[in-house]
Amino acid sequence: MTAELKRKRAEGSSSRKLQKLSPPVEDEDTSAQETDGDAQEEQDDGEDVEMDNGEEEELEGEWEGVAHLRSSGEKSSKPTGEEIRVIKDASDLFRSNTFKLQIEALLPNVQPKSKRKPPLERFLLSFHTFLSCLPDVPQEHPLEASRRLLKKGVSVPYPTPPPTEDTQWKVAFSGPTDITLVGSWANETSVKAQGESSYGVDLAVEMPSSLFQEKDYLNGRFFHKKAFYLATIAAAISNPKSGFNVDVSYISTNDDPRLTKLVLKPRADGSPNDFTKLNAQIHIIPTLSSTDSPIPLHRLSPAHANIRITPESYSSLNTNLDNAEDPSKLPSPLYNTALLTSLIPKSYLLSVHAIQQSVPAFSDALALLRVWANQRGYGESGEKGVSVRGFDGKGPWWAALLMYLVQGEEPTSAGKKLGRQGNRKPLGKGLSSYQLFRAVLDFLAKHDFENKPVFVKTEGGHRYSPNEYLSTHDIVFVDSSSAVNLLAGVPLGSMKLLNADARKTLETINSSSTSSGDPFPEVFLRDHRNLHARFDIVIYVDLSTAKPRKPDSHHTLDSGSASNAVLASISSVLTQALGNRVRTIAILHPTPRTRPLSQAHPTTSHIVHIGLFYNPVYAWRQVDHGPNSASDPDPVAVEKFRDLWGDKAELRRFKDGSIVESVVWDVKTVDEKTLIPKRIVAFVLNRHFGIGEEGVRGWQEGFDGILRLPEGVSRYYVGENGLGVAAVGFKAALRAFDGVVKAIKALSSDEGKDALPLSVMNISPTSESLRFTSVFSPVPLPHSIASVLPPNAKYTSPMEFVIEFERSSRWPDNLRAVQKVKMAFLEKIARGLMERVKGLRAAVIVGDVTGVDEGGMEDVVRLEVIIEEGWAFIGRIWHDREAVLLDRIINDSTSRLPHVTRKDKFQSQRQGKDYHTAIQAREAYTRLYTHAPMHHRVIAKLFHQYPAFAGTVRIAKRWFASHWLLGAAGDSVSEEAVELLCAMLFVKQEWEAEADKDKNEDQDKQEERLMVPGSKERGFASLIQFLKDWKWDEQGDGIFIPLYGSSIASVSKQPKAVATLLGTGVWKIRTAMDEEGVVWTMFGPDAVVARRVKALAQATWQCLKGMEMNEVSERGGVLSMFDHPTDNYDVIIKLDRSLLPRYHQNVSLDQKQLSWRQKSDKGELAAALDEKIRPGFDPARLLFMDLKRVYQDTFRIFHDTFGGDQFGIVWDPSLKQPRPFRVLGGFSFCAHETNPTESQGKKSKDKKLVFLNEQGVLGEIERLGRGVVSGITLNVEIDNMCIN
Amino acid sequence: MSSSASIHDFTEISISYSNSTTHYIYARAHVSSQKATNSWPLGRTLFLVNVSPDATERDIILLLKPFGTVEKVIFDSDNPVEDVEDSAAEDQEEYEEQGGGSPDDEEDEIQVRKRRKLTTKKVEPPKVFQLPSTPLRKLRKTGQTVHVVFLDTSSLDRFFSASHKKPLPWPNSSEEPSGLSHYLALYDSLRPPLDAVRQHANSAMDLYEFELAKSKRQSKYKKGEAIVDEDGFTLVTRGGAYGQTVGGGVTVATKKFQETGETSERKKKRPHKEKTSFYAFQKAEKQRTELMQLKKNWELDKAKIEKLKASRKFKPY
């Protein structure tokens, strides 16, 4: 069986090659049709392929013959065996046909074009001759040599510790013994990097062994000699006489001066050697012969101490040199690795080549892997942007990773010690590129790099003992061909991030294609490097002032540069300090850039970004416990804890009697609690590295600010002035609601004469304030506070609920009568509540905002309850018979013969007014009574499951609102739709089952949640990222959110006709309860608004990116995302800020406007506003709704629900053209131009055309909004006129 | 007609809202058509087009006061008419068609109407106690049409003979508030005193029960009696009172059939199953079509990718 499989694979590979070589298959096919002989050949071919059913093949051949006789010119003929093989391969070896084709389409875009290569080859040829003929430089003192080269404009990049005047040894140059093209270019595995980076052509220049001595491994002497060698070559090339038209510069991998190489960038001159079009640059890497170098390799083992000097002993450098073994010296693993790196290029070239020969799909798989990694910031960052630390110049590692999976693992004693059985089984050699890629992801997702070292299988075993690696390196991945730990110096956090990314990608690939669409773009084409959507919190750190508290000179020398040492210790200190609060600490910064030859050492960028993934269980813990000093006297641990925290650490006695070293973070508000991780980072960086407040920044406070009431209002609630009420916020609102529920239930179980005739079954809340997702934390408005608040801050939002009575047959069978019964019920409840509950006020609302409805069919009767503490509620009665009655009207089953089925499409147009009312009422019924309570329950559950969910929704709502697009009514985005969109970022299939389990039970599940945003900022950024790319117009059936588990599979189907008849919305958000996905998006957003959302999301995304690059200030940066541009509105209607009850919620609030009674001339109206508390009274919104309704065919109007002080109006573009006179034009018109600036030439009257009377409309608006509207501005460049 | 501007046969009347803004109303004498069921008196009815959305009856009476006394004002949008989008102005008669018994939205109208309806009843029905109402402006859609019936024909002539060059001021009656005070009044009027609510609800229910009883008395439909229409056909319905079939013994269609027009699944005949892989040629053909399908899908996928390629979607960065 396996043998057969192998054969198949082998054939698959050969077929791929064939395909490449031969002209397109179709051509072959058509030519085959021409003669019978060819057809015969083809048939033979087919037999070769599918030996199992050779018989049928033959039959096919016959049939083909017949087919040929019948229609010889027919194009679509039977596929050839070759084709069948390709097709079968695609579906068997790849994820799907399209996936394979997409991979094939992708690869040429990331690989260099072969037709542009000849100039480079010509250049390399002449360069080879040039290098071989370089004149020798006699031995000289290193400093002297550097002074000589400096005159030529080249400084020698001596790494620290630099040679001094006392240095005894000499540097020299003689022509290279070998010049080889190595690396990815030579193996043709180059993959384009992010940004504008070029392909790198690595040229290994082997330095003659005669230049080195045995002791050169000590104290960087080898690196100094190498630096001089490189500088000499650089000087020679940059000399104009060399004849090369190239820019020469230095670049240091990982900003490590020891790994400096030369970069040659061609200048465009049109000569045959000019390879600018190839977009490549040549890297010159000095190497050492691995066979005859005098440096003993056993001296370079990881645990060997090769740096024998300290800064204090700089002066006594020479005396120290011969002081051979000093047991007190510390090992220098990074230094040793850097030295070993000079040995590997050639062996690496050979091993990759070997594996390319045995594994045909190796190159493609590597390319896919590199593209995947580049999209996630593991590679070069390009001009703008940042990369994950530690992955610069890790090309060999990616190849080695693939090699490891194909070849398997070397058995090591260390591996056995760690309790692992056997080795990793090697993968088959015939796997497709996609399969290899998946295998790598699988490995990355599952492997624990922290505890399990990796040794790639080699022949003859590894050079150094595995234990040596383990004791000196954090992460061990040792290549087969060398002794180098390819992951030396990579922080653990980066590996964890890689692990998370791999897991996320696997999830995308594994998810069924129906729910999430094509995974290909998500895996390979999308840029995942955005920090805000990637990390729960991003902290921006300026290292320019960093001064380690306890500088470790040895570590600095081992790391190669001070900044590398600082970053490494930041990483380890943060890991200690944050502990299990976070899952991953990733450090990101730009990758090194080239520097001119005159600059010896790399300038490291001082800005790094620290990205954290929270562990939601522990992230906001207020107390950190240290060692218990009393019971477990471990002075070392206590000392360590004290050292980490400094003054913060204190000895505390806890409830259980233990006395423990601990650190306490004081918080006053919930907002501050979420800031604890950032505070810890700031504290640690300040204590250990001396970085001040200004050097550590996050964006969290900015987001918190927009969800908070202004200080001028909130101070009345927190107890200043002796007016404070104790209870504000969601919890208090819920408590108040529970009180009301209890009171109503008590009323229904009462026996008195006022008792309700039916008992209350259920009272379900449907308000966002009762499910933690309202933008502002809810506040009550008791009289004591209302009397001191200015009129433009006196707003309380009533919270809605639904009352469900027990079923009864005594309800009338008539919709209008049902409304009257509801009225009677509510009146009874209101009266009862007022009698029983002290200070409670209740009223029955008999109509909606448009006025008292006299049709009597719509369900508008509501109960308004205001309790003494100032909380307001609005309740409705759910009567399920209404649905039947409404359906009866809609289906019109009473007025016609019931057994006649009508199926005409124009039915709706011929119905009377009742029909339309019924349709609307039915939609409202479904939404209010079926979906709203259910939605409320599931969202409230999400809040408890995902700590960041509610915050995300609140920011998202604020964002939609501040861009004038949020609103329950009309064509805007409904609040529930926003909640659903946010839920999409959090929930996965089966989340409910997960939620029901114990939180700490399942570690795996915990890990899974890495993908779920852990902070509201990340949630918001992810939402924006989604909105910016969402192609709602291309996906026919919208998006599906597995919000409701499979438990509610049997959903009562709602009549579809009703749902789709009314809808103008274009978004479709489906859930298990709402198969059509239109309940919350039926009326909006329509196409216009949806396009607006997309454009705004794109702008906001740019803004987020700007914040990443620190282009905008902290608070302003966040605010600018909520700042709505008003230029694109035709008319702006300004509202009177001093009278808007919600003005205090305005996103860009003018605090001065909130001052008490600044306008007394409004007298009468202000007094009317003040006289009593009107929950939910918002004249701006009422006017907005009226204008929207009255002028629905004239203009589009937009407004910010949260205290927006402007309306924006856009005229209907179709009204810009004059149109013929009509009685029912649906807009205010006049028969002549009102705008004097328009050309006078048009004599419209003769043509009987009418125009929109803009001025007239604005006049009407002003009249309708008397007292609310304070001014109207036309947004016309020429004539900027103001009324009023 | 007159010296004032006109379009089609409409006279333009300019209304000044303020110093700088002018509104235009177009007027014409009402022309009756045969189709119209409920027409207003010819000769003294004025048809106004493009009336302000916030106009009240009082506003219009005040506006037309200089020309004569207005008997009544009818806002056409309150009486929905069919075929709203008939293009030319000439067809305007259509709009005047009255939607017979459809309930009236107009708030002061309804009271009149209800009372009128009630008075026609033989037995005195219970009176509905109305909710207290404050005069409120009703905002209708912009560009509405209005019929105004003058008390006498001379007013109409006076109206058309007058010159409308000089804009008339818009009489903003202060009876119904506008702007912020409108919204305040609306908010408060939506929350009437509980006593009023109780009385209203109770009286409305009384009326409902009264009418229910009356319709029961009047109903032709009685238990056990068959309904026979003018042509002598007996109506057979499913169910009937207490689950008995009216007319007895006749099997009728299921409810499902009535609603969907589909018969039950049971009766569906199973399609005859043909042996598909009996003969060698069948086998071969099947395989051939399978392969063809495979290739077809492949080509389709290929075309899809080519299309994506053309839109440069495969440039990762």
CSV table of C-alpha atoms in Angstrom, one decimal, chain A residues 709-868:
chain,number,residue,atom,x,y,z
A,709,LEU,CA,-18.9,61.0,31.3
A,710,PRO,CA,-17.2,64.3,31.6
A,711,GLU,CA,-15.7,65.1,35.0
A,712,GLY,CA,-18.1,68.1,35.3
A,713,VAL,CA,-21.0,65.7,35.4
A,714,SER,CA,-19.6,62.6,37.1
A,715,ARG,CA,-18.4,64.5,40.1
A,716,TYR,CA,-22.0,64.9,41.2
A,717,TYR,CA,-22.2,61.1,41.4
A,718,VAL,CA,-19.1,60.3,43.2
A,719,GLY,CA,-20.1,62.0,46.3
A,720,GLU,CA,-18.6,65.5,46.2
A,721,ASN,CA,-20.8,68.3,47.4
A,722,GLY,CA,-22.6,65.8,49.6
A,723,LEU,CA,-25.0,65.0,46.8
A,724,GLY,CA,-23.5,61.7,45.6
A,725,VAL,CA,-25.6,58.6,45.2
A,726,ALA,CA,-23.9,55.4,46.0
A,727,ALA,CA,-25.0,53.3,43.1
A,728,VAL,CA,-24.0,54.0,39.5
A,729,GLY,CA,-23.0,51.7,36.8
A,730,PHE,CA,-24.2,48.4,35.3
A,731,LYS,CA,-24.4,46.5,38.5
A,732,ALA,CA,-26.5,49.2,40.1
A,733,ALA,CA,-28.8,49.3,37.1
A,734,LEU,CA,-29.3,45.6,37.3
A,735,ARG,CA,-30.1,45.8,41.0
A,736,ALA,CA,-32.6,48.5,40.3
A,737,PHE,CA,-34.2,46.4,37.6
A,738,ASP,CA,-34.4,43.4,39.8
A,739,GLY,CA,-36.3,45.6,42.3
A,740,VAL,CA,-38.8,46.6,39.7
A,741,VAL,CA,-39.2,43.0,38.6
A,742,LYS,CA,-39.9,41.9,42.1
A,743,ALA,CA,-42.4,44.7,42.6
A,744,ILE,CA,-44.3,43.7,39.5
A,745,LYS,CA,-44.3,40.1,40.3
A,746,ALA,CA,-45.5,40.8,43.8
A,747,LEU,CA,-48.3,42.7,42.3
A,748,SER,CA,-49.3,39.8,40.1
A,749,SER,CA,-49.3,37.3,42.9
A,750,ASP,CA,-51.4,39.6,45.0
A,751,GLU,CA,-54.9,38.8,45.9
A,752,GLY,CA,-56.5,42.2,46.5
A,753,LYS,CA,-59.0,43.9,44.4
A,754,ASP,CA,-56.3,45.6,42.4
A,755,ALA,CA,-54.7,42.3,41.5
A,756,LEU,CA,-53.9,41.7,37.9
A,757,PRO,CA,-56.2,39.3,36.2
A,758,LEU,CA,-53.3,37.3,34.8
A,759,SER,CA,-50.1,36.5,36.6
A,760,VAL,CA,-46.8,37.6,35.2
A,761,MET,CA,-44.7,34.7,33.8
A,762,ASN,CA,-41.6,36.4,32.8
A,763,ILE,CA,-39.9,39.8,32.7
A,764,SER,CA,-37.0,39.9,30.4
A,765,PRO,CA,-34.7,42.8,30.0
A,766,THR,CA,-33.8,44.0,26.5
A,767,SER,CA,-31.8,47.1,27.2
A,768,GLU,CA,-28.1,47.5,26.4
A,769,SER,CA,-27.7,49.1,29.8
A,770,LEU,CA,-28.7,45.8,31.4
A,771,ARG,CA,-26.2,43.8,29.4
A,772,PHE,CA,-23.1,45.9,29.9
A,773,THR,CA,-22.9,47.1,26.4
A,774,SER,CA,-24.1,50.7,26.5
A,775,VAL,CA,-21.4,53.2,25.6
A,776,PHE,CA,-21.7,55.0,28.9
A,777,SER,CA,-22.0,53.2,32.2
A,778,PRO,CA,-25.6,53.9,33.1
A,779,VAL,CA,-26.4,56.5,35.7
A,780,PRO,CA,-29.7,57.3,37.5
A,781,LEU,CA,-31.1,60.7,37.6
A,782,PRO,CA,-32.6,61.3,41.0
A,783,HIS,CA,-34.1,64.7,41.9
A,784,SER,CA,-31.2,65.6,44.1
A,785,ILE,CA,-28.8,65.4,41.3
A,786,ALA,CA,-31.1,66.6,38.5
A,787,SER,CA,-31.7,69.9,40.3
A,788,VAL,CA,-28.0,70.8,40.2
A,789,LEU,CA,-27.1,69.5,36.7
A,790,PRO,CA,-27.3,72.0,33.9
A,791,PRO,CA,-30.0,71.3,31.3
A,792,ASN,CA,-27.6,70.0,28.8
A,793,ALA,CA,-26.4,67.2,31.1
A,794,LYS,CA,-29.7,66.1,32.4
A,795,TYR,CA,-30.4,62.9,30.5
A,796,THR,CA,-31.2,59.4,31.6
A,797,SER,CA,-31.8,56.6,29.2
A,798,PRO,CA,-34.8,54.4,30.1
A,799,MET,CA,-34.1,50.7,30.1
A,800,GLU,CA,-36.5,48.5,28.3
A,801,PHE,CA,-38.0,45.2,29.3
A,802,VAL,CA,-40.7,42.8,28.1
A,803,ILE,CA,-43.5,41.5,30.4
A,804,GLU,CA,-44.9,38.1,29.5
A,805,PHE,CA,-48.2,37.1,31.1
A,806,GLU,CA,-49.5,33.6,31.5
A,807,ARG,CA,-51.5,32.4,28.5
A,808,SER,CA,-55.2,33.1,28.5
A,809,SER,CA,-58.1,32.6,26.1
A,810,ARG,CA,-59.8,35.7,27.3
A,811,TRP,CA,-57.7,38.1,25.2
A,812,PRO,CA,-59.8,39.6,22.4
A,813,ASP,CA,-59.3,38.4,18.9
A,814,ASN,CA,-58.8,41.8,17.5
A,815,LEU,CA,-55.6,43.7,17.2
A,816,ARG,CA,-57.0,47.1,18.1
A,817,ALA,CA,-58.8,45.6,21.1
A,818,VAL,CA,-55.5,43.9,22.2
A,819,GLN,CA,-53.9,47.3,22.4
A,820,LYS,CA,-56.6,48.6,24.6
A,821,VAL,CA,-56.3,45.5,26.9
A,822,LYS,CA,-52.6,46.1,27.1
A,823,MET,CA,-53.3,49.7,28.0
A,824,ALA,CA,-55.6,48.6,30.8
A,825,PHE,CA,-53.0,46.1,32.1
A,826,LEU,CA,-50.3,48.6,32.1
A,827,GLU,CA,-52.5,51.1,33.8
A,828,LYS,CA,-53.2,48.6,36.5
A,829,ILE,CA,-49.5,47.8,37.0
A,830,ALA,CA,-48.7,51.5,37.1
A,831,ARG,CA,-51.3,52.2,39.7
A,832,GLY,CA,-50.3,49.2,41.8
A,833,LEU,CA,-46.6,50.1,41.7
A,834,MET,CA,-47.2,53.6,42.6
A,835,GLU,CA,-49.2,52.5,45.6
A,836,ARG,CA,-46.8,50.0,46.9
A,837,VAL,CA,-43.3,51.3,46.1
A,838,LYS,CA,-42.3,54.5,47.8
A,839,GLY,CA,-41.2,57.3,45.5
A,840,LEU,CA,-41.9,55.4,42.4
A,841,ARG,CA,-43.6,57.2,39.5
A,842,ALA,CA,-45.2,55.3,36.7
A,843,ALA,CA,-47.1,56.3,33.5
A,844,VAL,CA,-48.5,54.7,30.5
A,845,ILE,CA,-47.1,55.9,27.2
A,846,VAL,CA,-49.9,55.8,24.6
A,847,GLY,CA,-48.0,56.5,21.4
A,848,ASP,CA,-44.6,56.6,19.7
A,849,VAL,CA,-42.5,59.6,18.9
A,850,THR,CA,-44.4,60.5,15.8
A,851,GLY,CA,-47.4,61.2,17.9
A,852,VAL,CA,-50.5,59.5,19.2
A,853,ASP,CA,-51.3,56.7,16.8
A,854,GLU,CA,-54.9,56.5,16.0
A,855,GLY,CA,-54.8,53.5,13.8
A,856,GLY,CA,-54.7,51.5,16.9
A,857,MET,CA,-53.1,48.5,15.5
A,858,GLU,CA,-49.5,49.1,16.2
A,859,ASP,CA,-48.0,48.0,19.4
A,860,VAL,CA,-47.0,51.3,21.0
A,861,VAL,CA,-48.4,51.2,24.5
A,862,ARG,CA,-45.7,51.1,27.1
A,863,LEU,CA,-45.2,51.4,30.7
A,864,GLU,CA,-42.8,54.0,32.1
A,865,VAL,CA,-41.4,53.5,35.6
A,866,ILE,CA,-39.1,55.9,37.3
A,867,ILE,CA,-38.0,54.7,40.7
A,868,GLU,CA,-36.9,56.8,43.6
